[in-house]
Tab-separated table of C-alpha atoms in Angstrom:
chain	number	residue	atom	x	y	z
A	2	MET	CA	-85.982	125.500	-33.944
A	3	SER	CA	-87.040	121.893	-33.544
A	4	VAL	CA	-84.959	119.215	-31.823
A	5	THR	CA	-84.739	117.298	-35.101
A	6	ASN	CA	-83.120	120.255	-36.920
A	7	ILE	CA	-80.604	120.733	-34.108
A	8	ILE	CA	-79.631	117.050	-34.234
A	9	GLU	CA	-79.280	117.176	-38.038
A	10	LYS	CA	-77.041	120.266	-37.852
A	11	LYS	CA	-74.867	118.658	-35.197
A	12	SER	CA	-74.498	115.493	-37.255
A	13	VAL	CA	-73.516	117.504	-40.353
A	14	SER	CA	-70.990	119.511	-38.320
A	15	THR	CA	-69.545	116.313	-36.843
A	16	GLY	CA	-69.263	114.744	-40.292
A	17	GLN	CA	-67.491	117.793	-41.717
A	18	LYS	CA	-65.085	117.842	-38.776
A	19	ARG	CA	-64.352	114.136	-39.248
A	20	ASN	CA	-63.667	114.668	-42.956
A	21	THR	CA	-61.396	117.606	-42.133
A	22	ASN	CA	-59.446	115.500	-39.654
A	23	VAL	CA	-59.005	112.712	-42.215
A	24	VAL	CA	-57.762	115.171	-44.859
A	25	ARG	CA	-55.365	116.763	-42.354
A	26	LEU	CA	-54.044	113.325	-41.380
A	27	ILE	CA	-53.401	112.442	-45.025
A	28	LEU	CA	-51.706	115.774	-45.748
A	29	GLU	CA	-49.480	115.780	-42.678
A	30	GLY	CA	-48.549	112.097	-42.977
A	31	ARG	CA	-48.231	111.988	-46.748
A	32	ALA	CA	-44.498	111.191	-46.775
A	33	PHE	CA	-44.994	108.248	-44.409
A	34	PHE	CA	-47.964	106.910	-46.374
A	35	ALA	CA	-46.075	107.343	-49.656
A	36	LEU	CA	-43.111	105.390	-48.273
A	37	ILE	CA	-45.391	102.531	-47.164
A	38	VAL	CA	-47.032	102.416	-50.605
A	39	ILE	CA	-43.658	102.427	-52.376
A	40	ILE	CA	-42.367	99.544	-50.242
A	41	ALA	CA	-45.582	97.542	-50.742
A	42	VAL	CA	-45.691	98.046	-54.534
A	43	PHE	CA	-42.048	97.211	-55.212
A	44	SER	CA	-42.130	94.266	-52.813
A	45	PHE	CA	-44.990	92.879	-54.912
A	46	LEU	CA	-43.184	93.574	-58.203
A	47	SER	CA	-39.794	92.145	-57.193
A	48	PRO	CA	-38.838	89.355	-54.773
A	49	TYR	CA	-35.458	91.053	-54.194
A	50	TYR	CA	-36.834	94.337	-52.897
A	51	PHE	CA	-38.164	93.375	-49.466
A	52	THR	CA	-34.949	91.985	-47.992
A	53	LEU	CA	-32.848	93.279	-45.126
A	54	ASN	CA	-29.688	93.488	-47.220
A	55	ASN	CA	-31.459	95.481	-49.940
A	56	PHE	CA	-32.923	97.889	-47.404
A	57	LEU	CA	-29.453	98.496	-45.955
A	58	ILE	CA	-28.023	99.100	-49.431
A	59	MET	CA	-30.838	101.517	-50.282
A	60	ALA	CA	-30.401	103.271	-46.939
A	61	SER	CA	-26.707	103.821	-47.680
A	62	HIS	CA	-27.737	105.501	-50.953
A	63	VAL	CA	-30.344	107.595	-49.133
A	64	ALA	CA	-27.679	108.739	-46.641
A	65	ILE	CA	-26.114	111.027	-49.273
A	66	PHE	CA	-29.383	112.801	-50.083
A	67	GLY	CA	-30.491	112.761	-46.449
A	68	ILE	CA	-27.375	114.542	-45.189
A	69	LEU	CA	-27.757	117.183	-47.889
A	70	ALA	CA	-31.457	117.498	-47.069
A	71	ILE	CA	-30.762	118.222	-43.377
A	72	GLY	CA	-28.691	121.263	-44.313
A	73	MET	CA	-31.253	122.279	-46.924
A	74	LEU	CA	-34.054	122.024	-44.342
A	75	LEU	CA	-32.302	124.563	-42.113
A	76	VAL	CA	-31.956	126.970	-45.017
A	77	ILE	CA	-35.563	126.543	-46.151
A	78	LEU	CA	-36.843	126.986	-42.584
A	79	ASN	CA	-35.063	130.348	-42.695
A	80	GLY	CA	-36.965	131.217	-45.865
A	81	GLY	CA	-33.937	130.801	-48.142
A	82	ILE	CA	-32.602	128.342	-50.689
A	83	ASP	CA	-29.137	126.879	-51.263
A	84	LEU	CA	-28.459	125.785	-54.832
A	85	SER	CA	-24.735	125.332	-54.184
A	86	VAL	CA	-24.851	122.162	-52.056
A	87	GLY	CA	-24.321	119.803	-55.008
A	88	SER	CA	-21.244	121.704	-56.163
A	89	THR	CA	-19.989	121.958	-52.579
A	90	LEU	CA	-20.320	118.177	-52.337
A	91	GLY	CA	-18.240	117.745	-55.505
A	92	LEU	CA	-15.622	120.275	-54.375
A	93	ALA	CA	-15.351	118.628	-50.943
A	94	GLY	CA	-14.740	115.258	-52.566
A	95	CYS	CA	-12.031	116.747	-54.784
A	96	ILE	CA	-10.342	118.444	-51.814
A	97	ALA	CA	-10.344	115.145	-49.924
A	98	GLY	CA	-9.037	113.279	-52.986
A	99	PHE	CA	-6.318	115.870	-53.512
A	100	MET	CA	-5.080	115.494	-49.944
A	101	MET	CA	-5.285	111.701	-50.039
A	102	GLN	CA	-3.075	111.721	-53.147
A	103	GLY	CA	-0.435	113.691	-51.250
A	104	VAL	CA	0.201	117.420	-50.891
A	105	THR	CA	3.449	118.408	-52.602
A	106	LEU	CA	5.476	121.185	-50.967
A	107	ASN	CA	7.969	122.120	-53.688
A	108	TYR	CA	9.811	124.640	-51.525
A	109	PHE	CA	10.685	121.970	-48.954
A	110	GLY	CA	10.913	119.126	-51.463
A	111	VAL	CA	8.506	116.887	-49.553
A	112	ILE	CA	5.100	115.297	-50.079
A	113	LEU	CA	2.710	115.322	-47.119
A	114	TYR	CA	0.134	112.565	-46.658
A	115	PRO	CA	-2.281	113.874	-44.007
A	116	PRO	CA	-4.138	111.324	-41.863
A	117	VAL	CA	-7.795	110.690	-42.630
A	118	TRP	CA	-9.058	112.575	-39.568
A	119	ALA	CA	-7.225	115.690	-40.745
A	120	VAL	CA	-8.684	115.267	-44.237
A	121	VAL	CA	-12.185	115.068	-42.762
A	122	ILE	CA	-11.754	118.171	-40.583
A	123	ILE	CA	-10.232	120.269	-43.376
A	124	THR	CA	-12.924	119.188	-45.839
A	125	CYS	CA	-15.769	120.006	-43.434
A	126	ALA	CA	-14.165	123.385	-42.706
A	127	LEU	CA	-14.031	124.077	-46.436
A	128	GLY	CA	-17.724	123.240	-46.812
A	129	ALA	CA	-18.540	125.543	-43.904
A	130	LEU	CA	-16.489	128.300	-45.573
A	131	VAL	CA	-18.482	127.960	-48.804
A	132	GLY	CA	-21.667	128.197	-46.744
A	133	ALA	CA	-20.327	131.271	-44.944
A	134	VAL	CA	-19.768	132.982	-48.296
A	135	ASN	CA	-23.414	132.323	-49.147
A	136	GLY	CA	-24.526	133.601	-45.751
A	137	VAL	CA	-22.547	136.845	-45.930
A	138	LEU	CA	-23.741	137.563	-49.466
A	139	ILE	CA	-27.366	137.030	-48.445
A	140	ALA	CA	-27.450	138.465	-44.906
A	141	TYR	CA	-25.164	141.500	-45.224
A	142	LEU	CA	-24.915	142.287	-48.934
A	143	LYS	CA	-28.649	141.629	-49.489
A	144	VAL	CA	-28.093	139.421	-52.542
A	145	PRO	CA	-31.179	137.243	-53.151
A	146	ALA	CA	-30.574	133.690	-51.920
A	147	PHE	CA	-31.348	132.179	-55.315
A	148	VAL	CA	-28.821	134.390	-57.110
A	149	ALA	CA	-26.108	134.146	-54.448
A	150	SER	CA	-26.207	130.363	-54.147
A	151	LEU	CA	-26.438	129.992	-57.942
A	152	GLY	CA	-23.252	132.041	-58.328
A	153	VAL	CA	-21.480	130.035	-55.622
A	154	LEU	CA	-22.653	126.855	-57.380
A	155	TYR	CA	-20.706	127.817	-60.504
A	156	VAL	CA	-17.671	129.046	-58.564
A	157	ALA	CA	-17.390	125.835	-56.516
A	158	ARG	CA	-17.852	123.624	-59.561
A	159	GLY	CA	-15.295	125.665	-61.499
A	160	ILE	CA	-12.708	125.374	-58.715
A	161	ALA	CA	-13.224	121.603	-58.622
A	162	LEU	CA	-12.682	121.393	-62.385
A	163	LEU	CA	-9.568	123.571	-62.191
A	164	MET	CA	-8.124	121.467	-59.367
A	165	THR	CA	-8.565	118.194	-61.200
A	166	ASN	CA	-8.275	119.439	-64.783
A	167	GLY	CA	-11.580	117.627	-65.332
A	168	LEU	CA	-10.157	114.280	-64.208
A	169	THR	CA	-11.065	111.991	-61.300
A	170	TYR	CA	-9.001	111.096	-58.248
A	171	ASN	CA	-8.984	107.294	-58.055
A	172	ASN	CA	-7.809	104.748	-55.471
A	173	LEU	CA	-8.387	106.812	-52.340
A	174	GLY	CA	-7.867	103.866	-50.024
A	175	GLY	CA	-4.392	105.105	-49.056
A	176	ARG	CA	-1.305	103.022	-48.186
A	177	PRO	CA	-0.283	101.703	-44.756
A	178	GLU	CA	3.325	102.834	-45.145
A	179	LEU	CA	2.121	106.414	-45.692
A	180	GLY	CA	-0.225	106.371	-42.715
A	181	ASN	CA	-3.233	107.624	-44.664
A	182	THR	CA	-5.440	104.526	-44.820
A	183	GLY	CA	-9.042	104.375	-43.663
A	184	PHE	CA	-10.779	106.774	-46.045
A	185	ASP	CA	-12.993	103.972	-47.360
A	186	TRP	CA	-14.225	103.279	-43.805
A	187	LEU	CA	-17.160	105.660	-44.222
A	188	GLY	CA	-18.361	103.977	-47.375
A	189	PHE	CA	-17.821	100.265	-46.761
A	190	ASN	CA	-17.671	99.542	-43.031
A	191	ARG	CA	-20.682	98.655	-40.918
A	192	LEU	CA	-21.376	99.020	-37.229
A	193	GLY	CA	-23.759	96.390	-35.919
A	194	GLY	CA	-24.606	95.534	-39.513
A	195	ILE	CA	-25.624	99.117	-40.309
A	196	PRO	CA	-23.598	101.097	-42.896
A	197	ILE	CA	-21.540	103.916	-41.381
A	198	GLY	CA	-23.113	106.436	-43.753
A	199	VAL	CA	-26.573	105.595	-42.386
A	200	ILE	CA	-25.295	106.004	-38.819
A	201	VAL	CA	-23.824	109.406	-39.728
A	202	LEU	CA	-27.210	110.401	-41.183
A	203	ALA	CA	-29.031	109.229	-38.052
A	204	VAL	CA	-26.679	111.130	-35.733
A	205	LEU	CA	-27.005	114.348	-37.756
A	206	ALA	CA	-30.802	113.988	-37.875
A	207	ILE	CA	-31.044	113.458	-34.102
A	208	VAL	CA	-28.753	116.400	-33.339
A	209	CYS	CA	-30.628	118.645	-35.764
A	210	GLY	CA	-33.977	117.593	-34.300
A	211	ILE	CA	-32.800	118.421	-30.779
A	212	VAL	CA	-31.409	121.786	-31.900
A	213	LEU	CA	-34.670	122.733	-33.607
A	214	SER	CA	-36.956	121.640	-30.778
A	215	ARG	CA	-34.937	122.251	-27.609
A	216	THR	CA	-32.677	125.270	-28.173
A	217	ALA	CA	-33.033	129.024	-28.543
A	218	PHE	CA	-31.432	128.788	-31.991
A	219	GLY	CA	-34.264	126.510	-33.153
A	220	ARG	CA	-36.875	129.000	-31.939
A	221	TRP	CA	-35.001	131.850	-33.595
A	222	LEU	CA	-34.844	129.893	-36.850
A	223	TYR	CA	-38.584	129.190	-36.974
A	224	ALA	CA	-39.364	132.767	-35.970
A	225	SER	CA	-37.082	134.386	-38.558
A	226	GLY	CA	-38.352	132.047	-41.267
A	227	GLY	CA	-41.988	132.693	-40.435
A	228	ASN	CA	-41.711	136.493	-40.266
A	229	GLU	CA	-38.225	137.962	-40.472
A	230	ARG	CA	-39.295	141.533	-39.767
A	231	ALA	CA	-41.247	140.583	-36.646
A	232	ALA	CA	-38.408	138.363	-35.428
A	233	ASP	CA	-35.926	141.212	-35.878
A	234	LEU	CA	-38.118	143.570	-33.874
A	235	SER	CA	-38.427	140.898	-31.165
A	236	GLY	CA	-34.665	140.796	-30.652
A	237	VAL	CA	-33.828	137.712	-32.719
A	238	PRO	CA	-30.312	137.987	-34.261
A	239	VAL	CA	-31.696	137.483	-37.750
A	240	LYS	CA	-28.453	138.018	-39.679
A	241	ARG	CA	-26.457	135.702	-37.430
A	242	VAL	CA	-29.091	132.978	-37.737
A	243	LYS	CA	-29.055	133.329	-41.522
A	244	ILE	CA	-25.266	132.958	-41.728
A	245	VAL	CA	-25.239	129.974	-39.347
A	246	VAL	CA	-27.813	128.017	-41.368
A	247	TYR	CA	-25.814	128.472	-44.573
A	248	VAL	CA	-22.599	127.471	-42.784
A	249	LEU	CA	-24.320	124.319	-41.502
A	250	SER	CA	-25.703	123.597	-44.979
A	251	GLY	CA	-22.191	123.833	-46.439
A	252	ALA	CA	-20.789	121.570	-43.714
A	253	CYS	CA	-23.531	118.986	-44.369
A	254	ALA	CA	-22.692	119.098	-48.085
A	255	ALA	CA	-19.021	118.468	-47.273
A	256	ILE	CA	-19.937	115.490	-45.065
A	257	ALA	CA	-22.104	114.107	-47.874
A	258	GLY	CA	-19.167	114.549	-50.257
A	259	LEU	CA	-16.903	112.590	-47.910
A	260	VAL	CA	-19.426	109.753	-47.618
A	261	LEU	CA	-19.983	109.609	-51.386
A	262	SER	CA	-16.245	109.681	-52.212
A	263	SER	CA	-15.653	106.985	-49.608
A	264	GLN	CA	-18.356	104.784	-51.115
A	265	LEU	CA	-16.886	105.207	-54.598
A	266	THR	CA	-13.233	105.322	-53.415
A	267	SER	CA	-12.859	108.088	-55.988
A	268	ALA	CA	-13.654	111.777	-56.301
A	269	GLY	CA	-14.587	113.667	-59.452
A	270	PRO	CA	-15.395	117.331	-60.164
A	271	THR	CA	-18.834	116.480	-61.568
A	272	ALA	CA	-19.999	114.573	-58.482
A	273	GLY	CA	-23.196	115.894	-56.933
A	274	THR	CA	-24.616	117.403	-60.131
A	275	THR	CA	-28.358	118.151	-59.583
A	276	TYR	CA	-28.149	116.783	-56.012
A	277	GLU	CA	-29.307	120.172	-54.760
A	278	LEU	CA	-32.633	119.555	-56.511
A	279	THR	CA	-32.972	116.156	-54.853
A	280	ALA	CA	-32.282	117.715	-51.449
A	281	ILE	CA	-34.926	120.385	-52.028
A	282	ALA	CA	-37.354	117.683	-53.177
A	283	ALA	CA	-36.783	115.666	-49.998
A	284	VAL	CA	-37.519	118.712	-47.847
A	285	VAL	CA	-40.674	119.560	-49.812
A	286	ILE	CA	-41.957	115.982	-49.824
A	287	GLY	CA	-41.386	115.962	-46.061
A	288	GLY	CA	-43.894	118.787	-45.665
A	289	ALA	CA	-41.706	121.871	-45.279
A	290	ALA	CA	-42.965	125.165	-46.677
A	291	LEU	CA	-40.678	126.829	-49.206
A	292	THR	CA	-41.747	130.185	-47.765
A	293	GLY	CA	-40.026	129.286	-44.487
A	294	GLY	CA	-40.999	128.728	-40.867
A	295	ARG	CA	-42.573	125.274	-41.304
A	296	GLY	CA	-40.900	121.868	-41.476
A	297	THR	CA	-39.425	119.070	-39.380
A	298	VAL	CA	-36.393	116.802	-39.489
A	299	ARG	CA	-38.646	113.756	-39.267
A	300	GLY	CA	-40.575	114.802	-42.369
A	301	THR	CA	-37.379	115.585	-44.280
A	302	MET	CA	-35.920	112.155	-43.495
A	303	LEU	CA	-39.127	110.500	-44.693
A	304	GLY	CA	-38.933	112.597	-47.867
A	305	ALA	CA	-35.348	111.482	-48.496
A	306	PHE	CA	-36.319	107.834	-48.044
A	307	VAL	CA	-39.307	108.263	-50.381
A	308	ILE	CA	-37.028	109.524	-53.165
A	309	GLY	CA	-34.282	106.959	-52.482
A	310	PHE	CA	-36.560	103.932	-52.174
A	311	LEU	CA	-38.536	104.994	-55.256
A	312	SER	CA	-35.397	105.432	-57.393
A	313	ASP	CA	-33.806	102.163	-56.264
A	314	GLY	CA	-37.103	100.318	-56.685
A	315	LEU	CA	-37.393	101.492	-60.283
A	316	VAL	CA	-33.830	100.294	-60.909
A	317	ILE	CA	-34.565	96.879	-59.395
A	318	ILE	CA	-37.605	96.269	-61.618
A	319	GLY	CA	-35.660	97.421	-64.688
A	320	VAL	CA	-37.371	100.738	-65.458
A	321	SER	CA	-35.461	103.032	-67.814
A	322	ALA	CA	-33.462	105.848	-66.252
A	323	TYR	CA	-35.501	108.320	-68.305
A	324	TRP	CA	-38.734	107.094	-66.751
A	325	GLN	CA	-37.124	107.279	-63.322
A	326	THR	CA	-36.686	111.007	-63.851
A	327	VAL	CA	-40.319	111.336	-64.926
A	328	PHE	CA	-41.623	109.476	-61.865
A	329	THR	CA	-39.413	111.444	-59.474
A	330	GLY	CA	-40.544	114.725	-61.012
A	331	ALA	CA	-44.198	113.690	-60.734
A	332	VAL	CA	-43.730	112.904	-57.033
A	333	ILE	CA	-42.154	116.321	-56.442
A	334	VAL	CA	-44.974	118.152	-58.239
A	335	LEU	CA	-47.561	116.192	-56.247
A	336	ALA	CA	-45.744	117.041	-52.990
A	337	VAL	CA	-45.683	120.765	-53.810
A	338	LEU	CA	-49.373	120.635	-54.688
A	339	MET	CA	-50.198	118.983	-51.357
A	340	ASN	CA	-48.061	121.582	-49.559
A	341	SER	CA	-50.096	124.333	-51.196
A	342	ILE	CA	-53.333	122.657	-50.152
A	343	GLN	CA	-52.123	122.065	-46.589
A	344	TYR	CA	-50.774	125.539	-45.858
A	345	GLY	CA	-53.484	127.232	-47.889
A	346	ARG	CA	-56.080	125.610	-45.656
A	347	ARG	CA	-54.225	126.789	-42.555
A	348	VAL	CA	-54.146	130.369	-43.762
A	349	LYS	CA	-57.879	130.339	-44.504
A	350	SER	CA	-58.755	128.700	-41.191
A	351	SER	CA	-56.693	131.237	-39.241
């Protein structure tokens, strides 16, 4: 073989490798690139988009979806799905609203007004309980995750409707003389100029990232999501991991419900409708595989911001709500397609 042929083959191989690296970079960083494009386009279309105050407002909207998406990421990493998070969010808001309105004890003839910290703890515990029901149904009773979480979705939404009789709890600010003020702190207060909801999202994201990357539970989660049978044979407590991720997903949904109710200073039984789909979309756009075992908190947060900034940008430039749904759906389909390309290439290359 001549020297010229060897040089030509090396140059072709180098070019193919360079193209492969570029494609991999685009696939793995697609959520980041999409976010940059969204910001650039809407900043050009509207002078009100690229302002610090608008970014903070949009971030406070993203906080709701982002908190839900963190819990959903854990479930999807485990190879499952949780369709009940939207209903859990609505139920958590109704529970909080019910307690803020006063709990009547007819037997004792008194009305209790629990402090806000107690409302928060009880509401988060309720969300965790809903998640535990999902986990037990899936891990021990072998009910498919889709069916189990779909059933819990209807149960949670039905309980919220029964509690409120289809009505909304309004004026959740509380009264000083009753000692139950401060519920609106989550929704309206800022710390260092940053909305509290965004800070809550950041704290949860950091904690989740550390858990996934630095703890045995994180390794168990990736292992059980990648190959549950192999993980079980390796000594991973597969059933316990499965229950814990659903409990954490329910708790995240309850926290999101508290933040949303605080922002609105009201709680209704229909709150959070279809939010589970938005949470799944954020996780998928962030690069997680729906088959489990692949995904990061960083990618999920970028996915949540892509959806939030896109939706708010369409509102700012006056696009119809119907078209907003179309655009969001197109982004989700494109993200799933890119996921298939990315992980399909990995399977072939391995």
